[in-house]
mmCIF file of C-alpha atoms and ligand atoms in Angstrom:
data_model
loop_
_atom_site.group_PDB
_atom_site.id
_atom_site.type_symbol
_atom_site.label_atom_id
_atom_site.label_comp_id
_atom_site.label_asym_id
_atom_site.label_seq_id
_atom_site.Cartn_x
_atom_site.Cartn_y
_atom_site.Cartn_z
ATOM 1 C CA MET A 1 -10.328 25.689 -7.790
ATOM 2 C CA THR A 2 -13.769 23.474 -7.360
ATOM 3 C CA THR A 3 -13.313 22.139 -4.211
ATOM 4 C CA GLN A 4 -14.566 18.791 -3.434
ATOM 5 C CA ARG A 5 -14.783 17.664 -6.584
ATOM 6 C CA ARG A 6 -11.891 14.445 -5.888
ATOM 7 C CA GLY A 7 -14.440 12.858 -2.882
ATOM 8 C CA THR A 8 -14.065 12.238 0.430
ATOM 9 C CA VAL A 9 -11.382 11.240 2.010
ATOM 10 C CA LEU A 10 -11.374 10.120 5.911
ATOM 11 C CA LEU A 11 -8.713 10.576 8.622
ATOM 12 C CA ILE A 12 -8.874 8.590 11.616
ATOM 13 C CA GLU A 13 -6.616 10.615 13.797
ATOM 14 C CA ASP A 14 -6.364 11.215 17.594
ATOM 15 C CA GLU A 15 -4.023 14.675 16.954
ATOM 16 C CA ASP A 16 -6.518 17.370 15.788
ATOM 17 C CA ALA A 17 -3.113 19.330 15.033
ATOM 18 C CA ILE A 18 -2.289 16.491 12.308
ATOM 19 C CA ALA A 19 -5.978 16.510 11.486
ATOM 20 C CA ASP A 20 -6.079 20.335 10.833
ATOM 21 C CA LEU A 21 -3.350 20.529 8.609
ATOM 22 C CA LEU A 22 -4.433 17.514 6.523
ATOM 23 C CA ARG A 23 -7.571 18.876 6.288
ATOM 24 C CA MET A 24 -5.509 22.316 4.539
ATOM 25 C CA TYR A 25 -4.127 20.169 2.113
ATOM 26 C CA CYS A 26 -6.486 17.992 1.226
ATOM 27 C CA GLU A 27 -8.787 20.678 0.519
ATOM 28 C CA GLN A 28 -6.701 22.480 -1.371
ATOM 29 C CA GLU A 29 -6.413 19.269 -3.792
ATOM 30 C CA GLY A 30 -10.006 19.162 -3.953
ATOM 31 C CA PHE A 31 -10.469 16.036 -1.257
ATOM 32 C CA ARG A 32 -13.315 17.058 1.364
ATOM 33 C CA LEU A 33 -11.869 15.659 4.557
ATOM 34 C CA VAL A 34 -13.689 13.727 7.217
ATOM 35 C CA HIS A 35 -12.288 13.646 10.530
ATOM 36 C CA ALA A 36 -12.744 10.685 13.168
ATOM 37 C CA ALA A 37 -11.013 11.140 16.348
ATOM 38 C CA ASN A 38 -11.115 7.125 17.244
ATOM 39 C CA GLY A 39 -11.568 4.196 15.642
ATOM 40 C CA GLU A 40 -15.050 3.084 16.314
ATOM 41 C CA ARG A 41 -15.898 6.329 14.826
ATOM 42 C CA GLY A 42 -13.650 5.844 11.970
ATOM 43 C CA ILE A 43 -15.202 2.569 11.251
ATOM 44 C CA GLU A 44 -19.005 4.093 11.748
ATOM 45 C CA ALA A 45 -17.773 7.055 9.409
ATOM 46 C CA VAL A 46 -16.399 4.013 6.077
ATOM 47 C CA ARG A 47 -19.865 3.305 6.353
ATOM 48 C CA GLU A 48 -21.715 6.177 7.122
ATOM 49 C CA ARG A 49 -19.493 8.580 4.212
ATOM 50 C CA ASP A 50 -18.469 5.916 1.705
ATOM 51 C CA PRO A 51 -15.011 7.527 2.007
ATOM 52 C CA ARG A 52 -12.872 7.192 -1.186
ATOM 53 C CA ALA A 53 -9.765 6.612 1.086
ATOM 54 C CA VAL A 54 -8.718 6.100 4.420
ATOM 55 C CA LEU A 55 -5.921 8.038 6.117
ATOM 56 C CA LEU A 56 -5.557 5.865 9.462
ATOM 57 C CA ASP A 57 -2.912 6.827 12.164
ATOM 58 C CA ILE A 58 -1.833 3.337 14.063
ATOM 59 C CA GLY A 59 -1.832 5.039 17.582
ATOM 60 C CA LEU A 60 -5.250 5.722 18.466
ATOM 61 C CA PRO A 61 -7.063 5.812 21.663
ATOM 62 C CA GLY A 62 -8.988 2.607 22.414
ATOM 63 C CA ILE A 63 -8.891 0.005 19.420
ATOM 64 C CA ASP A 64 -5.885 0.935 17.772
ATOM 65 C CA GLY A 65 -5.021 1.286 14.264
ATOM 66 C CA ILE A 66 -4.015 -2.154 12.980
ATOM 67 C CA GLU A 67 -7.579 -3.451 14.470
ATOM 68 C CA THR A 68 -9.104 -0.771 12.838
ATOM 69 C CA CYS A 69 -7.913 -1.592 9.683
ATOM 70 C CA ARG A 70 -8.501 -5.067 10.151
ATOM 71 C CA ARG A 71 -12.068 -4.263 10.712
ATOM 72 C CA ILE A 72 -12.685 -1.988 7.747
ATOM 73 C CA ARG A 73 -11.287 -4.460 5.555
ATOM 74 C CA ALA A 74 -14.125 -6.883 6.539
ATOM 75 C CA ILE A 75 -16.723 -4.134 5.126
ATOM 76 C CA SER A 76 -14.854 -2.502 2.780
ATOM 77 C CA ASP A 77 -12.701 -2.311 0.321
ATOM 78 C CA VAL A 78 -11.628 1.353 0.073
ATOM 79 C CA PRO A 79 -7.891 2.263 0.025
ATOM 80 C CA ILE A 80 -6.469 2.494 3.455
ATOM 81 C CA ILE A 81 -3.083 4.418 4.039
ATOM 82 C CA MET A 82 -1.686 3.745 7.358
ATOM 83 C CA LEU A 83 0.174 6.967 9.471
ATOM 84 C CA THR A 84 3.030 5.157 11.537
ATOM 85 C CA ALA A 85 4.921 6.790 14.538
ATOM 86 C CA ARG A 86 8.141 4.739 13.767
ATOM 87 C CA ASP A 87 10.169 3.252 10.951
ATOM 88 C CA ASP A 88 9.429 -0.350 13.004
ATOM 89 C CA GLU A 89 5.799 -0.261 12.505
ATOM 90 C CA VAL A 90 5.662 -0.486 8.852
ATOM 91 C CA ASP A 91 7.315 -4.003 9.005
ATOM 92 C CA LYS A 92 4.528 -4.868 11.388
ATOM 93 C CA ILE A 93 1.420 -3.467 9.433
ATOM 94 C CA VAL A 94 3.526 -5.798 6.627
ATOM 95 C CA GLY A 95 3.737 -8.437 8.310
ATOM 96 C CA LEU A 96 0.430 -8.431 10.050
ATOM 97 C CA GLU A 97 -1.113 -8.038 6.398
ATOM 98 C CA VAL A 98 -3.985 -6.384 8.012
ATOM 99 C CA GLY A 99 -5.112 -5.194 4.477
ATOM 100 C CA ALA A 100 -3.468 -1.486 4.076
ATOM 101 C CA ASP A 101 -2.690 -0.379 0.851
ATOM 102 C CA ASP A 102 0.406 1.841 1.572
ATOM 103 C CA TYR A 103 2.140 3.505 4.938
ATOM 104 C CA VAL A 104 3.617 6.923 5.501
ATOM 105 C CA THR A 105 6.152 7.310 8.635
ATOM 106 C CA LYS A 106 5.865 10.467 10.810
ATOM 107 C CA PRO A 107 6.594 13.248 10.805
ATOM 108 C CA PHE A 108 5.429 13.427 7.391
ATOM 109 C CA SER A 109 4.959 16.082 4.503
ATOM 110 C CA PRO A 110 1.177 16.901 4.123
ATOM 111 C CA ARG A 111 2.212 16.988 0.194
ATOM 112 C CA GLU A 112 3.541 13.653 0.228
ATOM 113 C CA VAL A 113 0.910 12.169 1.808
ATOM 114 C CA VAL A 114 -1.920 13.535 -0.400
ATOM 115 C CA ALA A 115 0.406 12.136 -3.031
ATOM 116 C CA ARG A 116 -0.244 8.983 -1.620
ATOM 117 C CA ILE A 117 -3.774 9.573 -1.504
ATOM 118 C CA LYS A 118 -3.703 10.685 -5.196
ATOM 119 C CA ALA A 119 -1.779 7.395 -5.981
ATOM 120 C CA VAL A 120 -3.760 4.676 -4.634
ATOM 121 C CA LEU A 121 -6.875 6.172 -5.915
ATOM 122 C CA ARG A 122 -5.082 5.764 -9.388
ATOM 123 C CA ARG A 123 -4.436 2.873 -8.487
ATOM 124 C CA ALA A 124 -7.755 2.147 -7.529
ATOM 125 C CA ASP A 125 -9.557 3.223 -10.457
ATOM 126 C CA GLU A 126 -7.467 1.449 -12.988
ATOM 127 C CA PRO A 127 -9.230 -1.343 -14.905
ATOM 128 C CA ALA A 128 -8.455 -5.023 -14.020
ATOM 129 C CA ARG A 129 -5.564 -6.750 -15.273
ATOM 130 C CA VAL A 130 -6.453 -9.266 -18.013
ATOM 131 C CA ALA A 131 -5.797 -12.937 -16.499
ATOM 132 C CA ALA A 132 -2.652 -14.195 -17.785
ATOM 133 C CA VAL A 133 0.291 -16.782 -16.719
ATOM 134 C CA ILE A 134 3.958 -15.506 -16.816
ATOM 135 C CA THR A 135 5.772 -18.651 -16.720
ATOM 136 C CA ILE A 136 9.368 -18.898 -15.686
ATOM 137 C CA GLY A 137 11.395 -21.824 -15.223
ATOM 138 C CA ASP A 138 8.934 -23.849 -12.634
ATOM 139 C CA TRP A 139 7.386 -20.659 -11.663
ATOM 140 C CA ASP A 140 3.981 -19.647 -12.490
ATOM 141 C CA ILE A 141 2.851 -16.789 -11.866
ATOM 142 C CA ASP A 142 -1.549 -16.138 -12.043
ATOM 143 C CA SER A 143 -2.390 -12.360 -12.670
ATOM 144 C CA GLY A 144 -5.667 -14.318 -12.921
ATOM 145 C CA ARG A 145 -5.991 -16.406 -9.345
ATOM 146 C CA ARG A 146 -3.217 -14.046 -8.176
ATOM 147 C CA GLU A 147 -1.207 -16.789 -7.208
ATOM 148 C CA VAL A 148 2.031 -18.001 -7.825
ATOM 149 C CA ARG A 149 2.715 -22.030 -8.212
ATOM 150 C CA HIS A 150 5.684 -23.472 -7.933
ATOM 151 C CA GLY A 151 6.236 -27.910 -8.598
ATOM 152 C CA PRO A 152 3.595 -30.292 -7.903
ATOM 153 C CA ASP A 153 2.458 -28.869 -4.444
ATOM 154 C CA GLY A 154 3.333 -25.402 -4.048
ATOM 155 C CA VAL A 155 0.698 -22.740 -4.224
ATOM 156 C CA TYR A 156 1.042 -19.264 -2.257
ATOM 157 C CA ARG A 157 -1.202 -16.299 -2.591
ATOM 158 C CA PRO A 158 0.679 -12.868 -1.625
ATOM 159 C CA THR A 159 -1.139 -10.089 -0.728
ATOM 160 C CA ALA A 160 -2.324 -7.699 -3.414
ATOM 161 C CA ARG A 161 0.342 -5.602 -3.069
ATOM 162 C CA GLU A 162 3.381 -8.591 -2.723
ATOM 163 C CA PHE A 163 1.810 -9.958 -6.411
ATOM 164 C CA ASP A 164 1.762 -6.175 -8.288
ATOM 165 C CA LEU A 165 5.537 -6.226 -7.245
ATOM 166 C CA LEU A 166 6.259 -9.822 -8.041
ATOM 167 C CA TRP A 167 4.355 -9.410 -11.128
ATOM 168 C CA TYR A 168 6.136 -6.387 -12.324
ATOM 169 C CA LEU A 169 9.336 -7.925 -11.261
ATOM 170 C CA ALA A 170 8.810 -11.107 -13.977
ATOM 171 C CA GLU A 171 7.458 -9.392 -16.510
ATOM 172 C CA ASN A 172 10.965 -7.573 -16.268
ATOM 173 C CA ARG A 173 12.632 -10.865 -15.552
ATOM 174 C CA GLY A 174 16.610 -10.750 -15.799
ATOM 175 C CA LEU A 175 16.526 -7.234 -15.822
ATOM 176 C CA VAL A 176 17.687 -4.612 -12.371
ATOM 177 C CA LEU A 177 14.887 -2.767 -11.712
ATOM 178 C CA SER A 178 15.751 0.075 -9.181
ATOM 179 C CA ARG A 179 13.342 0.736 -5.952
ATOM 180 C CA ALA A 180 12.892 4.470 -7.919
ATOM 181 C CA GLN A 181 11.413 2.456 -11.457
ATOM 182 C CA ILE A 182 9.619 -0.258 -8.653
ATOM 183 C CA LEU A 183 8.383 2.370 -6.388
ATOM 184 C CA GLU A 184 7.050 4.385 -9.635
ATOM 185 C CA SER A 185 5.393 1.537 -11.454
ATOM 186 C CA VAL A 186 3.507 -0.844 -8.728
ATOM 187 C CA TRP A 187 3.086 1.922 -5.916
ATOM 188 C CA GLY A 188 2.748 4.705 -8.523
ATOM 189 C CA TYR A 189 4.171 7.245 -6.734
ATOM 190 C CA ASP A 190 6.259 10.357 -8.805
ATOM 191 C CA TYR A 191 8.677 10.990 -6.280
ATOM 192 C CA LEU A 192 12.286 9.739 -5.019
ATOM 193 C CA GLY A 193 11.782 9.570 -1.574
ATOM 194 C CA GLU A 194 10.740 6.358 0.195
ATOM 195 C CA THR A 195 12.056 3.639 -1.011
ATOM 196 C CA ARG A 196 12.025 0.901 2.369
ATOM 197 C CA THR A 197 8.523 -0.124 1.221
ATOM 198 C CA VAL A 198 10.031 -2.054 -1.580
ATOM 199 C CA ASP A 199 12.431 -3.967 0.754
ATOM 200 C CA VAL A 200 10.000 -4.836 3.433
ATOM 201 C CA HIS A 201 7.510 -6.573 0.415
ATOM 202 C CA VAL A 202 10.307 -8.062 -1.228
ATOM 203 C CA ARG A 203 11.628 -9.565 1.883
ATOM 204 C CA GLN A 204 7.950 -10.595 2.944
ATOM 205 C CA LEU A 205 7.912 -12.427 -1.002
ATOM 206 C CA ARG A 206 10.827 -14.091 -0.429
ATOM 207 C CA LYS A 207 9.671 -15.599 3.340
ATOM 208 C CA LYS A 208 6.516 -16.384 1.923
ATOM 209 C CA ILE A 209 7.506 -18.184 -0.978
ATOM 210 C CA PRO A 210 10.452 -20.538 -1.000
ATOM 211 C CA GLY A 211 13.069 -20.138 -3.447
ATOM 212 C CA ILE A 212 11.394 -17.702 -4.981
ATOM 213 C CA PRO A 213 14.329 -15.966 -7.023
ATOM 214 C CA ILE A 214 14.335 -12.306 -6.930
ATOM 215 C CA GLU A 215 17.568 -11.462 -6.145
ATOM 216 C CA THR A 216 19.453 -8.201 -4.432
ATOM 217 C CA ALA A 217 21.457 -5.984 -7.154
ATOM 218 C CA TRP A 218 23.533 -4.556 -4.452
ATOM 219 C CA GLY A 219 23.071 -0.354 -4.039
ATOM 220 C CA VAL A 220 20.342 -0.871 -7.175
ATOM 221 C CA GLY A 221 17.526 -2.812 -6.861
ATOM 222 C CA TYR A 222 16.048 -6.078 -7.441
ATOM 223 C CA ARG A 223 16.114 -8.568 -10.249
ATOM 224 C CA PHE A 224 13.616 -11.797 -11.519
ATOM 225 C CA GLU A 225 16.266 -14.361 -12.290
ATOM 226 C CA GLY A 226 15.298 -16.523 -15.256
HETATM 227 CA CA1 LIG B 1 -1.940 8.807 17.463
#
């Protein structure tokens, strides 16, 4: 296999064992892995190496992963996948809206991480969506402005991923969509492992957009009423 044909992935992680493992899998899949052992070096590497994707550990010496993510976002749109040590950190990342594209909970399988890298790159390569508005009742979901409008004064701007999720539900209004379907369509995953991601994002949407008619279909998934 030709190595490094897929470009550079930057890993910001203080544990060498994890770095070695991920390097092996990334290189097998044709990525070059650049490793930075702390946040400051990672930010420098984003500037100097122009990676196609960043894997970013939360627990880092010096500035932590969340702050590192914010600082990378200030200088680059590179897709960022956070590596979290605990499940509850996922809520924190989403809640803080630091600008990460995705997250994986440790212990993870390197295969899963590589699958996520490929998924974020696929999305990054997709052509921009044609501007359109879906109107459901008194809700307008506007893909050009990436905002949701409701009533005379209600204008909401969810994060990019939250918007994509809402758009997918709205496009399929009235239908119950399973978590697996949602993951596959919105996140581009081709496996059925992680489904909590969907729940976390739905929760965020409900919090940010009061009254948004996303219903839970217990044991199955979600439906946009309309
Ligand atoms: Ca760490």
